Short mmCIF file of C-alpha atoms in Angstrom, two decimals:
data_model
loop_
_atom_site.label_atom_id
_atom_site.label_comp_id
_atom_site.label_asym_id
_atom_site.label_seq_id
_atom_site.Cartn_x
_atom_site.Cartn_y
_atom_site.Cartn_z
CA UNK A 203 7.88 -20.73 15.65
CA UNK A 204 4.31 -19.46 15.05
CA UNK A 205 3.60 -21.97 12.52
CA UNK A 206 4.19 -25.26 14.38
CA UNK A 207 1.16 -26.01 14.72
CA UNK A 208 -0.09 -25.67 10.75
CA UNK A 209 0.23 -28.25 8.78
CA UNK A 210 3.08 -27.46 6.30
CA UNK A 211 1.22 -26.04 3.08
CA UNK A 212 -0.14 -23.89 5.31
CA UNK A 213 2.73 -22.71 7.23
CA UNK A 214 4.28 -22.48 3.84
CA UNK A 215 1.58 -20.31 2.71
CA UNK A 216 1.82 -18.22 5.60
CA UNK A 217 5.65 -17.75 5.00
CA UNK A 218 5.17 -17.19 1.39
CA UNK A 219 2.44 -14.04 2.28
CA UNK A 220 4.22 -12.39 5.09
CA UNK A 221 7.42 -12.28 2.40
CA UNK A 222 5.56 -9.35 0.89
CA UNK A 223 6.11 -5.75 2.20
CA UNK A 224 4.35 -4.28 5.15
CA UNK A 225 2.72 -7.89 5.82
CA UNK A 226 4.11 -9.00 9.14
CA UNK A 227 3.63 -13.02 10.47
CA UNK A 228 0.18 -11.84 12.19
CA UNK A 229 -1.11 -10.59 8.94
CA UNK A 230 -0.51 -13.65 7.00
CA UNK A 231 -1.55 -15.77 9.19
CA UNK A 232 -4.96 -14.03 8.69
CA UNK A 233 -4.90 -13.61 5.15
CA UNK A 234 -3.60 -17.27 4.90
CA UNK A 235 -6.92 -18.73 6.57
CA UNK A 236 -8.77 -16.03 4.54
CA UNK A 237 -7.26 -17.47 1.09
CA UNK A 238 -8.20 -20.95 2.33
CA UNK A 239 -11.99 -19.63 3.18
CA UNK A 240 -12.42 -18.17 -0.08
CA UNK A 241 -10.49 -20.61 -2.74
CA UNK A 242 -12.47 -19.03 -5.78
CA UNK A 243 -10.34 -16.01 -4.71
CA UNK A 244 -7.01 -17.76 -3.96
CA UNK A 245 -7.23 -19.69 -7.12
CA UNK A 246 -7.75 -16.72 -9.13
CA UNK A 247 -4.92 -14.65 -7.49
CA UNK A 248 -2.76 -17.61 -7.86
CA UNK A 249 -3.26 -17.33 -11.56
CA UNK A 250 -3.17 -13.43 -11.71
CA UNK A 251 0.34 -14.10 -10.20
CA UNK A 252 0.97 -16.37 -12.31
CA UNK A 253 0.01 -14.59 -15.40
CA UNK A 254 1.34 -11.65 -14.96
CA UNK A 255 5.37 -13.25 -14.44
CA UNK A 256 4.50 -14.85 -17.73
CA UNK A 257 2.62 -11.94 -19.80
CA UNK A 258 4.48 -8.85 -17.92
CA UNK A 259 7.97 -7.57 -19.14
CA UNK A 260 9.90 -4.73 -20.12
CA UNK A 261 9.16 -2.84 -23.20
CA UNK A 262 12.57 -2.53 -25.34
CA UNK A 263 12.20 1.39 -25.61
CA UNK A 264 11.30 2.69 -22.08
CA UNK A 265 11.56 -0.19 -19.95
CA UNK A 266 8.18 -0.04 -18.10
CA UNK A 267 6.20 -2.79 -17.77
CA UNK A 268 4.22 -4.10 -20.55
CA UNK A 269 2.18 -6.86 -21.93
CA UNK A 270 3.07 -5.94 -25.41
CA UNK A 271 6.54 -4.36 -26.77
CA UNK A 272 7.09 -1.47 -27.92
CA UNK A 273 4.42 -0.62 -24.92
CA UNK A 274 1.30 1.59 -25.56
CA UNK A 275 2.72 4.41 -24.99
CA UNK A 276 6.34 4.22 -26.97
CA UNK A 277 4.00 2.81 -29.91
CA UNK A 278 1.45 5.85 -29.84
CA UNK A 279 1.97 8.18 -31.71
CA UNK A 280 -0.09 10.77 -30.43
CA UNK A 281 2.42 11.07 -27.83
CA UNK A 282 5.57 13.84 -28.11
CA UNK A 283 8.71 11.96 -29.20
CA UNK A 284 11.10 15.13 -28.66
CA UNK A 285 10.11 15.26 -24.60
CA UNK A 286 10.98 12.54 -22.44
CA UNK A 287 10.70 12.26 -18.94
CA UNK A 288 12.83 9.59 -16.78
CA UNK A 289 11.31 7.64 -13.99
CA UNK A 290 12.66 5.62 -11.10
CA UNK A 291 10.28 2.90 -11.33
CA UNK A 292 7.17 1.54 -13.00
CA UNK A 293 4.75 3.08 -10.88
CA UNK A 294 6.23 6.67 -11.07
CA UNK A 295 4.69 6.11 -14.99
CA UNK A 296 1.05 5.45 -13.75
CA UNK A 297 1.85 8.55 -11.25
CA UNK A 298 2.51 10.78 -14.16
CA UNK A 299 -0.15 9.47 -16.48
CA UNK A 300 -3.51 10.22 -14.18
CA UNK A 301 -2.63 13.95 -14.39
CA UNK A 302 -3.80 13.58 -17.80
CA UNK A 303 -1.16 16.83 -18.39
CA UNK A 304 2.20 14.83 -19.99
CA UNK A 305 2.16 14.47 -23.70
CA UNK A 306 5.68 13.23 -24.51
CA UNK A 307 7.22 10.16 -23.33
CA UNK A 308 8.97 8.15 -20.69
CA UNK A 309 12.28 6.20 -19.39
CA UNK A 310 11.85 4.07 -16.57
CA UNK A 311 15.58 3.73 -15.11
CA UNK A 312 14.08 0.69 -12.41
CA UNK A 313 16.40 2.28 -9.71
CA UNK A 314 18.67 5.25 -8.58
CA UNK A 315 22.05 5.03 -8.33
CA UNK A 316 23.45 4.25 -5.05
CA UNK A 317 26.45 3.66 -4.11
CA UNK A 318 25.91 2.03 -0.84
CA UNK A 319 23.69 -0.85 -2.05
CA UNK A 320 26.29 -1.22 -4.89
CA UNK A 321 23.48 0.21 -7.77
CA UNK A 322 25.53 2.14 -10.38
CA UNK A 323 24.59 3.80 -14.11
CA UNK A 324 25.38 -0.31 -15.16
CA UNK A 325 22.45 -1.65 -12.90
CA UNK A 326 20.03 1.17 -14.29
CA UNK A 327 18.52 1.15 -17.96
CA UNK A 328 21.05 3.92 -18.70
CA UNK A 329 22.41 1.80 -21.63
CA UNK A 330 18.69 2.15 -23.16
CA UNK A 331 18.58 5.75 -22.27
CA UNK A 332 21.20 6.64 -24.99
CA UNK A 333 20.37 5.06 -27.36
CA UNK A 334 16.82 6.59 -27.73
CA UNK A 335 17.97 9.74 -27.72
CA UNK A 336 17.40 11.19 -31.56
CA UNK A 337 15.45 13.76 -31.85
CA UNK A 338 14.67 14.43 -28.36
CA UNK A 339 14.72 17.88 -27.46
CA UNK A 340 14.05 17.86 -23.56
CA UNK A 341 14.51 15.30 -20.93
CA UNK A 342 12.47 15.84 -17.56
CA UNK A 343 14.24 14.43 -14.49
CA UNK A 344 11.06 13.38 -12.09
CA UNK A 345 13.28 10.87 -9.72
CA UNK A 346 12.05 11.47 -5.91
CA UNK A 347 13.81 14.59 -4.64
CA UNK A 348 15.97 11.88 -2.26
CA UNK A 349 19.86 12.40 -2.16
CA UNK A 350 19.79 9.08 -4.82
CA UNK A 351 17.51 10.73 -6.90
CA UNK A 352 19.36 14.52 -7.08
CA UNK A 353 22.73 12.14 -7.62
CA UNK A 354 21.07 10.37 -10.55
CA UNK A 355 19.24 13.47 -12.20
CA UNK A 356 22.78 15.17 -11.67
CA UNK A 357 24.75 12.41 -13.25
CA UNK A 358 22.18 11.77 -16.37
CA UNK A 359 22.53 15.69 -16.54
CA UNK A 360 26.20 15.93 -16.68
CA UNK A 361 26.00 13.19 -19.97
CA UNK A 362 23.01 14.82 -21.71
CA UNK A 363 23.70 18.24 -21.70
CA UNK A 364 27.33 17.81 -23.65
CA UNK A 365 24.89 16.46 -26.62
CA UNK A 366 22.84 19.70 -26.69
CA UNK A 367 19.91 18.49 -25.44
CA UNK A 368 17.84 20.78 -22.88
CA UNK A 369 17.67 18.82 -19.33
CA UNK A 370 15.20 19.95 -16.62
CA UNK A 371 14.06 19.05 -13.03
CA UNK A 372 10.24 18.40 -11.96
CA UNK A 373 9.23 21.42 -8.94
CA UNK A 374 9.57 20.68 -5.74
CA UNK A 375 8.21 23.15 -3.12
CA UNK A 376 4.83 22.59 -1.01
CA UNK A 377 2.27 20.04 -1.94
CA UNK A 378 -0.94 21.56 -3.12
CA UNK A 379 -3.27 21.94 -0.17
CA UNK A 380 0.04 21.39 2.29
CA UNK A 381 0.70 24.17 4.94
CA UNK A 382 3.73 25.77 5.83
CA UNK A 383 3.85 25.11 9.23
CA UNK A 384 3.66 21.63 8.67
CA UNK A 385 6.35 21.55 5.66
CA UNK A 386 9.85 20.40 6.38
CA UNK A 387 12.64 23.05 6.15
CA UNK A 388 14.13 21.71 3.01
CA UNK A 389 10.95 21.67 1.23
CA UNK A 390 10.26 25.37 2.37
CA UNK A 391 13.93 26.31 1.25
CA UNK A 392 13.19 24.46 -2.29
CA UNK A 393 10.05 26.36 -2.73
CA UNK A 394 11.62 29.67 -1.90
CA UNK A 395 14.25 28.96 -4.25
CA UNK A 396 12.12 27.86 -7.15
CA UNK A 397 9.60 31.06 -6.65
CA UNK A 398 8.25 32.40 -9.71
CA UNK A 399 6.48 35.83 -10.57
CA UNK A 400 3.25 36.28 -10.51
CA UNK B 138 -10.40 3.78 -12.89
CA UNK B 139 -6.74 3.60 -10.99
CA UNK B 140 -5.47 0.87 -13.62
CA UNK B 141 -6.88 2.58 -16.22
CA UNK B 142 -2.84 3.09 -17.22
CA UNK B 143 -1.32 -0.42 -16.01
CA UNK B 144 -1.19 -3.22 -19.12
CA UNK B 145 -4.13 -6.46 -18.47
CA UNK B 146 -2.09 -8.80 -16.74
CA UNK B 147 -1.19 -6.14 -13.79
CA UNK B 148 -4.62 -4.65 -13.87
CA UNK B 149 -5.47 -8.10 -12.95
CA UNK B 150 -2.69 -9.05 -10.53
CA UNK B 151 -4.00 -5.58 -8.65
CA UNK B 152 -7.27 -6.46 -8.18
CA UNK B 153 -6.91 -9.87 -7.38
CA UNK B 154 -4.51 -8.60 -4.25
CA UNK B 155 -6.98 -5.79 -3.39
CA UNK B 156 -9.85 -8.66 -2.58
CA UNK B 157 -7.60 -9.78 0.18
CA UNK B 158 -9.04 -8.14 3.66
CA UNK B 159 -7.70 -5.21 5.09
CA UNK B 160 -5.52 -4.20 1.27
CA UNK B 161 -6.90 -1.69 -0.42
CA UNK B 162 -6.34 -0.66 -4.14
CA UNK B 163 -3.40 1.55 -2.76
CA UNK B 164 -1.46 -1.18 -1.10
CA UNK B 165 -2.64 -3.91 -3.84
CA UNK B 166 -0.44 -1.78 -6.51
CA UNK B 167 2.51 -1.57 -4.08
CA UNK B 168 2.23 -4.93 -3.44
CA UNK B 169 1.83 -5.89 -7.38
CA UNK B 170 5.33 -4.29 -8.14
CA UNK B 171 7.10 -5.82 -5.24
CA UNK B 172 5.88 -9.35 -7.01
CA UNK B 173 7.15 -8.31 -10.52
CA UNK B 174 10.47 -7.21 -9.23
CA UNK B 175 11.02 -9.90 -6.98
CA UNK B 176 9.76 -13.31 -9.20
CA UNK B 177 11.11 -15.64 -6.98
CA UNK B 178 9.21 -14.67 -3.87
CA UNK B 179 6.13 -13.80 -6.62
CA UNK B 180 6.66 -17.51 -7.98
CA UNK B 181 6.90 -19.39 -4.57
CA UNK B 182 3.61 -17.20 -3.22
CA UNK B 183 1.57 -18.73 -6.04
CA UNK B 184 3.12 -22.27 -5.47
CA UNK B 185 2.33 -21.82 -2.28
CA UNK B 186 -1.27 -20.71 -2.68
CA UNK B 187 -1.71 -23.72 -5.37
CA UNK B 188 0.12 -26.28 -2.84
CA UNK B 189 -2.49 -25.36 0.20
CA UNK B 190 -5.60 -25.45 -1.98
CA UNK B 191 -4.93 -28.42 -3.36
CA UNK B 192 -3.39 -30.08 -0.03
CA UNK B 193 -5.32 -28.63 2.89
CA UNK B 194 -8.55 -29.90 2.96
CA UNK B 195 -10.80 -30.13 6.63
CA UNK B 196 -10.29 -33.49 8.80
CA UNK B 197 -13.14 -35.25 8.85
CA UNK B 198 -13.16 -35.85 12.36
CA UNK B 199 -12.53 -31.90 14.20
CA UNK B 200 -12.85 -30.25 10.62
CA UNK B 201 -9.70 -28.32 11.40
CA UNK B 202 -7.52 -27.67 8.15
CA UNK B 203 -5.05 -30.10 7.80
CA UNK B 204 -2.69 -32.14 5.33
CA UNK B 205 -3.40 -35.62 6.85
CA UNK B 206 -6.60 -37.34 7.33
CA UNK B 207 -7.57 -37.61 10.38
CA UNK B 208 -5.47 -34.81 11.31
CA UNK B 209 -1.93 -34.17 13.58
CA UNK B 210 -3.99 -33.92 17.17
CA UNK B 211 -7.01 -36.29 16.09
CA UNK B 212 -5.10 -39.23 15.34
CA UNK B 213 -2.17 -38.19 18.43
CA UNK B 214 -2.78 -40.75 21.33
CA UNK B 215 -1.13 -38.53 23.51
CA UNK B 216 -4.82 -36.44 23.52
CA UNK B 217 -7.47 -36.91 26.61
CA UNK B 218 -10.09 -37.96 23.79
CA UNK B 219 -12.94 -37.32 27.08
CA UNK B 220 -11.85 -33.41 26.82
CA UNK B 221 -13.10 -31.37 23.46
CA UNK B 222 -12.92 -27.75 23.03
CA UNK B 223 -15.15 -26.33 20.74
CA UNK B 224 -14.13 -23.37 18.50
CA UNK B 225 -14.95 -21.30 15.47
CA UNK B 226 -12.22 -21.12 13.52
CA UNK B 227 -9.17 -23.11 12.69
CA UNK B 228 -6.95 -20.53 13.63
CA UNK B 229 -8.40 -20.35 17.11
CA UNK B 230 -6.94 -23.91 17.14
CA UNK B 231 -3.53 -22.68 16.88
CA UNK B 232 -3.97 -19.82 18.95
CA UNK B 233 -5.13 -22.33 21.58
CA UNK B 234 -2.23 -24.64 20.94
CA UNK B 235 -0.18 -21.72 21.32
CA UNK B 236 -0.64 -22.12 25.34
CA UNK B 237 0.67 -26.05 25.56
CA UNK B 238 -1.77 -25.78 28.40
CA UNK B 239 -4.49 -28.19 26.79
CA UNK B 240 -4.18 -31.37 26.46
CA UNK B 241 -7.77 -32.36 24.96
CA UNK B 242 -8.77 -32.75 21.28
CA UNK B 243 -10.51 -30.13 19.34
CA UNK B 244 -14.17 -29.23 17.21
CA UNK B 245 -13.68 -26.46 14.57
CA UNK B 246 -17.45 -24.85 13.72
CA UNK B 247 -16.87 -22.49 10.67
CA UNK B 248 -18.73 -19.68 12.24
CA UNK B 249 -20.90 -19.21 14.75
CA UNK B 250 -25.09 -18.99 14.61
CA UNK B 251 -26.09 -15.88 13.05
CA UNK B 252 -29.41 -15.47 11.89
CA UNK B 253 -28.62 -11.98 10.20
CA UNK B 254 -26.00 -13.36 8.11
CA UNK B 255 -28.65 -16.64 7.09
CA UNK B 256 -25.73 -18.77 9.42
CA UNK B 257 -27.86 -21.41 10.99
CA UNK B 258 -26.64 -24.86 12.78
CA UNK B 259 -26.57 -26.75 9.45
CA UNK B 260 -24.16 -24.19 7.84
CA UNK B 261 -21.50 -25.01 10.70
CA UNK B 262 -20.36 -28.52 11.46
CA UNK B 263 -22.99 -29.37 14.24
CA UNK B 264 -23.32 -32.47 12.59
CA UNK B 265 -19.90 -33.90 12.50
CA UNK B 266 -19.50 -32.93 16.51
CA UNK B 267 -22.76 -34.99 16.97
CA UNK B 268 -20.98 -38.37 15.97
CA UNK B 269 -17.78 -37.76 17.74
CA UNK B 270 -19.14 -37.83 21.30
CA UNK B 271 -18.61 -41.23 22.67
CA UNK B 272 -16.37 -40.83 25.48
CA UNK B 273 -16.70 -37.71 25.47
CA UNK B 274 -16.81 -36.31 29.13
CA UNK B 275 -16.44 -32.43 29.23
CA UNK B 276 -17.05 -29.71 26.12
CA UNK B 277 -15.14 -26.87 26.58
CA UNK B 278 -16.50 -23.56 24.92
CA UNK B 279 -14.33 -21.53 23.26
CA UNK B 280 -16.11 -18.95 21.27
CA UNK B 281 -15.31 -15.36 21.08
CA UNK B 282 -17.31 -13.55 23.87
CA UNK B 283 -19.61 -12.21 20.66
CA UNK B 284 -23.45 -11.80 20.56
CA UNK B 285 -23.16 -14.73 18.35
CA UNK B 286 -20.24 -16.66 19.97
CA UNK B 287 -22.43 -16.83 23.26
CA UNK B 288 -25.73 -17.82 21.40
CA UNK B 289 -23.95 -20.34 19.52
CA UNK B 290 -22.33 -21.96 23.19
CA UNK B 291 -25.94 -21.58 24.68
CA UNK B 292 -27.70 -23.79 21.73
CA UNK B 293 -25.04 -26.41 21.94
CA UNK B 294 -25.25 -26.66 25.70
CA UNK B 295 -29.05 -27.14 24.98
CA UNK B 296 -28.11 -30.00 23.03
CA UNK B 297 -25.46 -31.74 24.58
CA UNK B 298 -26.56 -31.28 28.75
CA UNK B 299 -29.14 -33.82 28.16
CA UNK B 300 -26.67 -36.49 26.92
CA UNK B 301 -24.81 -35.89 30.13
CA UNK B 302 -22.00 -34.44 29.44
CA UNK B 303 -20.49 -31.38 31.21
CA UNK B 304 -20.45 -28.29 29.37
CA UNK B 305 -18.03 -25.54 30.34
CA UNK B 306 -17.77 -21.93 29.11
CA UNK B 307 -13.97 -20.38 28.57
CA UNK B 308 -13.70 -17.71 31.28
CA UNK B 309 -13.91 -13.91 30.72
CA UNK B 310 -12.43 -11.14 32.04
CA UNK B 311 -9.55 -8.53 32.29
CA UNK B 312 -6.97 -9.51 30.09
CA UNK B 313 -3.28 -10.51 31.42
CA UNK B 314 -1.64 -6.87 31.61
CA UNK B 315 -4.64 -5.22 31.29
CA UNK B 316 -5.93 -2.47 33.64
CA UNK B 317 -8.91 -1.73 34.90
CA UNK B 318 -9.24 1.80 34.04
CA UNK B 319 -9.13 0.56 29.66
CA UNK B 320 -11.03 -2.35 30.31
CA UNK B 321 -14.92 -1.74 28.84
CA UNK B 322 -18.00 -2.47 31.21
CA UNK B 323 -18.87 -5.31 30.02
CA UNK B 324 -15.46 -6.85 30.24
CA UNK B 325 -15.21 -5.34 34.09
CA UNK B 326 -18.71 -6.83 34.91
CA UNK B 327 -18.27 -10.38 33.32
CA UNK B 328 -14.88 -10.28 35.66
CA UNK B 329 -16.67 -9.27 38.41
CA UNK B 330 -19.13 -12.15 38.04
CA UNK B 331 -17.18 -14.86 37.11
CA UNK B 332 -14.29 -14.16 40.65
CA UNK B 333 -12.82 -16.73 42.04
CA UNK B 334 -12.34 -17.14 46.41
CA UNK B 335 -8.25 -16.59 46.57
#
C-alpha cells in the first residue's frame, strides 16, 4: 500500500529488498532510493548477486560453500583428516576458522533436524556424512546448544558411535568475559556440569 | 580481514551488501547467506535492481524518479499546475503523496545548498524549476527544517519573489502526538512563532 505511489521498478525494487531478513518496508524504501542514488553501487551488487548464484555451490565432501570443489579446506592437506567437526550451516565454518585453533576438518549438515518444520536426517547432508567417514577418528558436534541442535548431535551420536568412532560435544558454560549474574540458569547448570580441575 | 575464510564470489557478495547504509559487515554476511539459501528471492533482488536502473530514470519536467516520461503526476490533468511544492528528495514525494491532501504538482532538488559538502545551486535542479514556472502561482517549500533545508528555501524565495509569485514555507512545529515535554527548543519555539488565532 506504501508503494502506490512508485513507479513499478521501483516498488518492485522495494519489495525485492525488504524480502531480506531484518529489512522491514521502511528500510527498503530507503535503501531502494539509496541504490538508485548510487548506481555504480547497485550495478555492482547486482552482479555480486549475480555471481555468486552462478560461481557459489556446495563442495561434494563437506558441503560448505565453495567456488571450487573439493573446497580449500577438504583439498588441503595440511588440515587433520581423522577429526571432523559438523556444522549447522555455512557460517558456523567461518565461526570456527577465525579462532585460528581447529586443524582437522568440517561437515556442514545446512540444518538441524526438526520435526516441526518437517526437516529430518533426509533433508540434512547426513547421506554425505557417512560416506566420508574412513579414517576418521573423532567427530566434534558444534550445532547451537538449541533443543534441534542437542536432538541432532544426539541422533548423529547414536549412528557413529556403533562404528567405533570417538564422538564429542563443543563446551558450553559462560561466555568468556560473561558474568554470572547475567547468565541464564541453563547455561550456569551446563557450566557446573562440565567443570574441570584446575 | 572477516572474509579472509569465505571463497571470492561471497567475499564479494559481502561487501557489496555492506556499502548499503546503515549494514554493517556483520549484517552484510547474514544477509549474504540468506541470498544463497534462498536463490529465488536472491535472483528476483538482482532483477529487480537491474530492472530499476535501467527503467527509472528522472522526469524531465519535476526530476522525480519515474518509469514514464513526463512522469504519473506531471502529465495527470487532474493536478492544479499553478500549485508546486518544492522538495529534496524523491521520496519526500511519496511521503507527501502519502497525505492525499495535495493536489498540486511537484519539483524534486537532489539535495539541498551546502557549501561544506561543495553542493551549490547548479548541483541541484535549479535550472529545470526555472523553465517550468509559467502559470505558476504559489511555491510551496518543503524542505526538511535543516540548516541547509532553510538556506536552500531562503535562496529560492530570493529568486522567485521578484517574478511574483507567492512563496510559502511548510509549517513547523510539535508533531501530531507529540508532547511538549520531548519536543526540543527549537521545535517548541518555531511552534510558538508560527500559532495560529483559534
Amino acid at each position: 500500500m506504501d508503494f502506490l505511489n512508485y513507479p513499478q521498478p521501483l516498488a518492485d525494487l522495494i519489495a525485492g529488498l525488504s524480502r531480506l531478513p531484518g529489512i522491514g518496508p521502511k528500510t527498503a524504501g530507503r535503501l531502494a532510493f539509496y541504490l538508485l542514488q548510487q548506481p555504480q553501487i547497485a550495478e555492482s551488487l547486482a552482479d555480486a548477486i549475480q555471481n555468486a548464484l552462478t560461481n557459489i555451490r556446495e563442495c561434494s565432501v563437506c558441503c560448505n560453500y565453495t567456488d571450487q570443489d573439493p573446497c580449500s579446506i577438504c583439498s588441503s592437506d595440511k588440515r587433520d583428516s581423522s577429526l571432523l567437526c559438523i556444522v549447522e550451516q555455512p557460517r558456523d565454518v567461518a565461526s570456527l576458522e577465525k579462532t585460528r585453533e581447529f586443524k582437522g576438518r568440517y561437515h556442514v549438515l545446512h540444518g538441524v533436524i526438526s520435526p516441526l518444520e518437517g526437516i529430518g536426517p533426509e533433508q540434512l547432508t547426513v547421506q554425505q556424512l557417512l560416506k566420508r567417514l574412513d579414517g576418521v577418528q573423532e567427530v566434534i558436534m558444534a550445532m547451537n546448544p538449541t533443543v534441534e541442535g542437542e536432538a541432532t548431535a544426539m541422533y548423529l551420536s547414536k549412528i557413529l558411535k556403533p562404528m567405533g568412532i570417538k564422538v564429542t560435544r563443543i563446551a558450553h558454560g559462560l561466555p568468556v568475559g560473561g558474568d554470572l549474574e547475567y547468565a541464564d540458569e541453563v547455561t550456569i547448570a551446563r557450566a557446573l556440569e562440565g567443570r574441570r580441575q584446575l
